[in-house]
PDB file of C-alpha atoms in Angstrom:
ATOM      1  CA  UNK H   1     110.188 106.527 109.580  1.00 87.00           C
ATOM      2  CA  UNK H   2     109.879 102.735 109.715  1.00 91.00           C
ATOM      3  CA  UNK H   3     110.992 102.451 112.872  1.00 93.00           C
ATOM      4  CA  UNK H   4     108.901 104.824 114.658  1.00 92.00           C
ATOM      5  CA  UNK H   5     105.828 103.822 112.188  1.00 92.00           C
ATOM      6  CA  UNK H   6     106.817 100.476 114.584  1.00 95.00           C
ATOM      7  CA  UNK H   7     106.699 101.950 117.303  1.00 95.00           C
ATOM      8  CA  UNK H   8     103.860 103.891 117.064  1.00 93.00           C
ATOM      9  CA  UNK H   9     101.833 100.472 116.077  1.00 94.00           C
ATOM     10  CA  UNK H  10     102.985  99.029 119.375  1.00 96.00           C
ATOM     11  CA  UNK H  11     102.500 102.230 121.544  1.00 95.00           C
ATOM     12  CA  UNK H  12      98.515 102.023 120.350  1.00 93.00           C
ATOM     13  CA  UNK H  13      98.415  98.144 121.312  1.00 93.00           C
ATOM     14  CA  UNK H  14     100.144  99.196 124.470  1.00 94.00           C
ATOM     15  CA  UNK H  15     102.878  96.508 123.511  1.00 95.00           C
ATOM     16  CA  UNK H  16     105.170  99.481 124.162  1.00 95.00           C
ATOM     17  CA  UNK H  17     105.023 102.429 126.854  1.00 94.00           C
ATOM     18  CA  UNK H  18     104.808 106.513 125.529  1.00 94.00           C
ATOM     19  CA  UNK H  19     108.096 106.268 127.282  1.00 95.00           C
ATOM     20  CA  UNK H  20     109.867 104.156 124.971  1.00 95.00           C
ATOM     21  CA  UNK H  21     108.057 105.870 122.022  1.00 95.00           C
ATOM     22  CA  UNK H  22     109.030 109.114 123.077  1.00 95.00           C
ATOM     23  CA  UNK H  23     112.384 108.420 123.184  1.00 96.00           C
ATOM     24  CA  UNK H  24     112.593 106.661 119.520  1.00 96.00           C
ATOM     25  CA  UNK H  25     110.721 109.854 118.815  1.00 96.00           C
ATOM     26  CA  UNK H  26     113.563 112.599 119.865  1.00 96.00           C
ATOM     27  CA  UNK H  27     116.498 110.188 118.975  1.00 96.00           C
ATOM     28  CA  UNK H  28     114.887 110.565 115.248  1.00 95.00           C
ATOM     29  CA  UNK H  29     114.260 114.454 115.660  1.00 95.00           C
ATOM     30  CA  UNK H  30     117.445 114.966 116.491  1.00 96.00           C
ATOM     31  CA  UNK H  31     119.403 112.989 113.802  1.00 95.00           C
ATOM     32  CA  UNK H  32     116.529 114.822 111.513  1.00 93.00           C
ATOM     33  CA  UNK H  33     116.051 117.957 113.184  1.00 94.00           C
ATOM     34  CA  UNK H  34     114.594 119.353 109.920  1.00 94.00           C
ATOM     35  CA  UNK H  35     112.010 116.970 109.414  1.00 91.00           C
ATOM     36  CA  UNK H  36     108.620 118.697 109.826  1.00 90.00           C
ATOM     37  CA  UNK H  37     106.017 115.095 110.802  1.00 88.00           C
ATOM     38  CA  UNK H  38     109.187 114.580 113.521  1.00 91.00           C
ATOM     39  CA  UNK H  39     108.722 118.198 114.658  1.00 91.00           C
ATOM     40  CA  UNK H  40     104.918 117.975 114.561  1.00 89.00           C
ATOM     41  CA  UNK H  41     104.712 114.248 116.741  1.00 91.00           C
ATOM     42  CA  UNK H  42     107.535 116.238 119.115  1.00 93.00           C
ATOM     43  CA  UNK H  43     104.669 118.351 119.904  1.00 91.00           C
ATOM     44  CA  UNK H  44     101.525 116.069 120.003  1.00 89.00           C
ATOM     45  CA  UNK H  45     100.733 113.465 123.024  1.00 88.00           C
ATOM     46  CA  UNK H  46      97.480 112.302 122.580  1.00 90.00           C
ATOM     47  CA  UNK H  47      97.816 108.643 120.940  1.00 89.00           C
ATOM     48  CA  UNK H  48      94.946 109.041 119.029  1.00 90.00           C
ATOM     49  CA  UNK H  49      96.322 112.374 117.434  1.00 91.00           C
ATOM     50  CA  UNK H  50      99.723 111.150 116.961  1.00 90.00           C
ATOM     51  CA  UNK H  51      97.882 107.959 114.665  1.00 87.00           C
ATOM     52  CA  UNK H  52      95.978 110.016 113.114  1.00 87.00           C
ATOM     53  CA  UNK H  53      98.901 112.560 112.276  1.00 85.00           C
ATOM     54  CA  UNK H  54     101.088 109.837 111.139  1.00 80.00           C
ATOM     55  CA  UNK H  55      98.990 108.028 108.933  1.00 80.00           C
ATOM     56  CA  UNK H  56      97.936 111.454 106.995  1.00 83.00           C
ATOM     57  CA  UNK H  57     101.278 112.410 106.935  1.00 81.00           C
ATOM     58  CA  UNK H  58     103.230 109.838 106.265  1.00 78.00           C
ATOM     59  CA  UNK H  59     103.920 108.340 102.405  1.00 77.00           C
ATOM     60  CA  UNK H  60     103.642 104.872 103.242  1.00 74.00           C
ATOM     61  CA  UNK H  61     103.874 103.796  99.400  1.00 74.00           C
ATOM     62  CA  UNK H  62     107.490 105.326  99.790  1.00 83.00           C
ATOM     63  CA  UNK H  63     108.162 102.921 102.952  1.00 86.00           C
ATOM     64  CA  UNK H  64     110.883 100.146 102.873  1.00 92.00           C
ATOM     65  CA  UNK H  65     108.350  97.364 104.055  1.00 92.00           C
ATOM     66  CA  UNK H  66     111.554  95.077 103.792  1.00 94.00           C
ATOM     67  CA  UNK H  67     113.169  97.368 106.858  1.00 95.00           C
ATOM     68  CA  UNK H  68     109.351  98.333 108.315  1.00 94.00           C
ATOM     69  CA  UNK H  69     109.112  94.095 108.674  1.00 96.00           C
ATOM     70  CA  UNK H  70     112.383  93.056 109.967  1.00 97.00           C
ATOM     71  CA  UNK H  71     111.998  95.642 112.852  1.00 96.00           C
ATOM     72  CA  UNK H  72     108.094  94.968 113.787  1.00 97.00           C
ATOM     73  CA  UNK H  73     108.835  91.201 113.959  1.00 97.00           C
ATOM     74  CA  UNK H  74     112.159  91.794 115.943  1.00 96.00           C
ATOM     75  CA  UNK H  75     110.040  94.145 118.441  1.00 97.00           C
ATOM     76  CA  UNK H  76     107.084  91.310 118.137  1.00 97.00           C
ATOM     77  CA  UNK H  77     109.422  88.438 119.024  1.00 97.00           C
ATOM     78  CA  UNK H  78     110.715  90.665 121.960  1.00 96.00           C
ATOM     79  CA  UNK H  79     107.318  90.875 123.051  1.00 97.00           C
ATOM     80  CA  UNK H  80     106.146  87.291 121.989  1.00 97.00           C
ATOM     81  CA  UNK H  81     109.361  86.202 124.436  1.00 96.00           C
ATOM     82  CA  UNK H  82     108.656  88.078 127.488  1.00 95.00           C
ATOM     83  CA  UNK H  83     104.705  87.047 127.122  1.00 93.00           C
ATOM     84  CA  UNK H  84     103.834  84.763 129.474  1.00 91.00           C
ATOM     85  CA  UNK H  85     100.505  83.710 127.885  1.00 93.00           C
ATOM     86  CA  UNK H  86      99.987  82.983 124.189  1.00 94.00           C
ATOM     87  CA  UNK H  87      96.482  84.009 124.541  1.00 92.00           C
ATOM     88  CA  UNK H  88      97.186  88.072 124.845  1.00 93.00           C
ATOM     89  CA  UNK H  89     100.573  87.661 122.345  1.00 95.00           C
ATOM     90  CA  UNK H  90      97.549  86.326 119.686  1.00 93.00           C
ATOM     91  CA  UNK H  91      94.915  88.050 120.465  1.00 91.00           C
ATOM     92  CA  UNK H  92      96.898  91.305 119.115  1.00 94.00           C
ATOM     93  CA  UNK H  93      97.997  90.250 116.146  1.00 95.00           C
ATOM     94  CA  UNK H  94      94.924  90.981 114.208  1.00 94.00           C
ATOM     95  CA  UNK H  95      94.752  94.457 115.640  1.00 93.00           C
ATOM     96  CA  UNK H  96      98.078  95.291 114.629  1.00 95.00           C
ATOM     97  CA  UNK H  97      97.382  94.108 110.966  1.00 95.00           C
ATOM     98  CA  UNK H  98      94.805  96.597 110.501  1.00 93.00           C
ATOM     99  CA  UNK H  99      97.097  99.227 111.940  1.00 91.00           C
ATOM    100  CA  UNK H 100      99.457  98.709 108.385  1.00 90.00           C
ATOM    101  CA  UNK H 101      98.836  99.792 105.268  1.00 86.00           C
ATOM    102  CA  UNK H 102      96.229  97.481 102.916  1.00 85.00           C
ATOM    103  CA  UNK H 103      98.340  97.248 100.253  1.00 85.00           C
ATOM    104  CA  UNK H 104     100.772  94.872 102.201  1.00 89.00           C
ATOM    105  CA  UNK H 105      98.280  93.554 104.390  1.00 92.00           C
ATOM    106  CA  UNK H 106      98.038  90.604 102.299  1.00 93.00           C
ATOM    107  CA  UNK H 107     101.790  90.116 101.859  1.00 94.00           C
ATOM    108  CA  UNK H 108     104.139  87.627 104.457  1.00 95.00           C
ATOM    109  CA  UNK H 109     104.257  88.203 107.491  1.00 96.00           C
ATOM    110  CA  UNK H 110     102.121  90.385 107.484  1.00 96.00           C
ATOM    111  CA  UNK H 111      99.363  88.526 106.415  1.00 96.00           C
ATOM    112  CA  UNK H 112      99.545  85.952 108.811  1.00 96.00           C
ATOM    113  CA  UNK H 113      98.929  88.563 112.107  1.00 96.00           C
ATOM    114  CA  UNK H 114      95.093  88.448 110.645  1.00 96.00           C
ATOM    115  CA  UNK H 115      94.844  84.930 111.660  1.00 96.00           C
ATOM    116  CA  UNK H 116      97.277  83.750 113.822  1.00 94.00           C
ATOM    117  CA  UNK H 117      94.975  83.876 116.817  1.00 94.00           C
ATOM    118  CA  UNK H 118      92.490  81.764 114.401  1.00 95.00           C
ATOM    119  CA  UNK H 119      93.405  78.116 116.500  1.00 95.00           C
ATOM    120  CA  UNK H 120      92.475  79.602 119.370  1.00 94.00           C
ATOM    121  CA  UNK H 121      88.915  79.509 118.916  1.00 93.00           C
ATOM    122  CA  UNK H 122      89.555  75.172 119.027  1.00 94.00           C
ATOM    123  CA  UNK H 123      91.809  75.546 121.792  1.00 92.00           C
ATOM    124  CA  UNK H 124      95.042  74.609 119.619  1.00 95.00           C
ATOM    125  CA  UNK H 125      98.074  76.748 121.277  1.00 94.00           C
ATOM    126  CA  UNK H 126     100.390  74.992 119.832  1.00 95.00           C
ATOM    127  CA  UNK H 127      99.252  75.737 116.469  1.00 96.00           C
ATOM    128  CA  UNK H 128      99.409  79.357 117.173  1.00 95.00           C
ATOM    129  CA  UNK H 129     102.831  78.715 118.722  1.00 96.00           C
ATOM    130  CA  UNK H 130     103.795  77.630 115.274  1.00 97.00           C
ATOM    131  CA  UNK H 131     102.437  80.282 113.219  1.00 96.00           C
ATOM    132  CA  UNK H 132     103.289  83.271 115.206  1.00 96.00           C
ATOM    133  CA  UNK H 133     106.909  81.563 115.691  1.00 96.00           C
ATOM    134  CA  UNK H 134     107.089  80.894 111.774  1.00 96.00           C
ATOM    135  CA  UNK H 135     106.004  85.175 110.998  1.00 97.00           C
ATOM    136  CA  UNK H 136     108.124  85.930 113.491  1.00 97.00           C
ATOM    137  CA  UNK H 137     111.343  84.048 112.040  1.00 97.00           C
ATOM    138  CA  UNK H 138     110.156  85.486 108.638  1.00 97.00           C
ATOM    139  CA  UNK H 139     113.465  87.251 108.012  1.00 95.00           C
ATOM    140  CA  UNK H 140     115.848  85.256 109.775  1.00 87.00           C
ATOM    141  CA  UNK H 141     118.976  84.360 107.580  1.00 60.00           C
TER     142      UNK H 141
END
């Protein structure tokens, strides 16, 4: 559920396309074909429904946010790579960290999507650069 809890965050900051969701979607449903939120989501296509399904559904104080980090910052850095302009990378971070749960909002690297895009109000890229390169590279080695 990590994964497509991932996906799901960067479907509603259209980081992602329903496409791609979708497909993380039925690879899930069918390794867990049993799994009634999977069979539910299989079934719903209106983003706002799916959020709101998922987040009343899903037992995020059971979630590894160990695994839940490593893959948003790997799909982040994808994203932070193929973004030509630091400006709209930033300027979604703080959206996404009210899309997870409060009670790791305020844990690394988490924490640092609500103000990465902070240096941009001075005009200092490069300082946003450095944090948004630093959460990203959270769980490297």
């Amino acid at each position: 559920m990590e994964e497509l809890f991932v996906y799901l965050i960067l479907l509603y900051e259209k980081i992602i396309t329903y496409d791609l969701y979708q497909k993380k979607l039925d690879s899930l449903f069918i390794q867990n074909p049993n799994n009634e939120i999977l069979l539910n989501l299989e079934w719903e296509t209106d983003i706002e429904r799916i959020r709101f399904y998922f987040r009343t559904n899903l037992d995020c104080q059971n979630l590894d946010y160990e695994l839940f980090g490593k893959i948003l910052m790997s799909k982040l850095k994808e994203y932070y790579n193929n973004c030509s302009d630091i400006n709209i990378f930033a300027n979604k971070m703080y959206s996404i960290w009210t899309s997870i749960p409060s009670f790791v909002q305020n844990k690394e690297p988490f924490w640092t999507l609500s103000y990465a895009d902070d240096p941009l109000a001075y005009g200092d890229e490069e300082q946003v650069r450095f944090l948004c390169e630093k959460m990203l590279n959270y769980y490297k080695d």
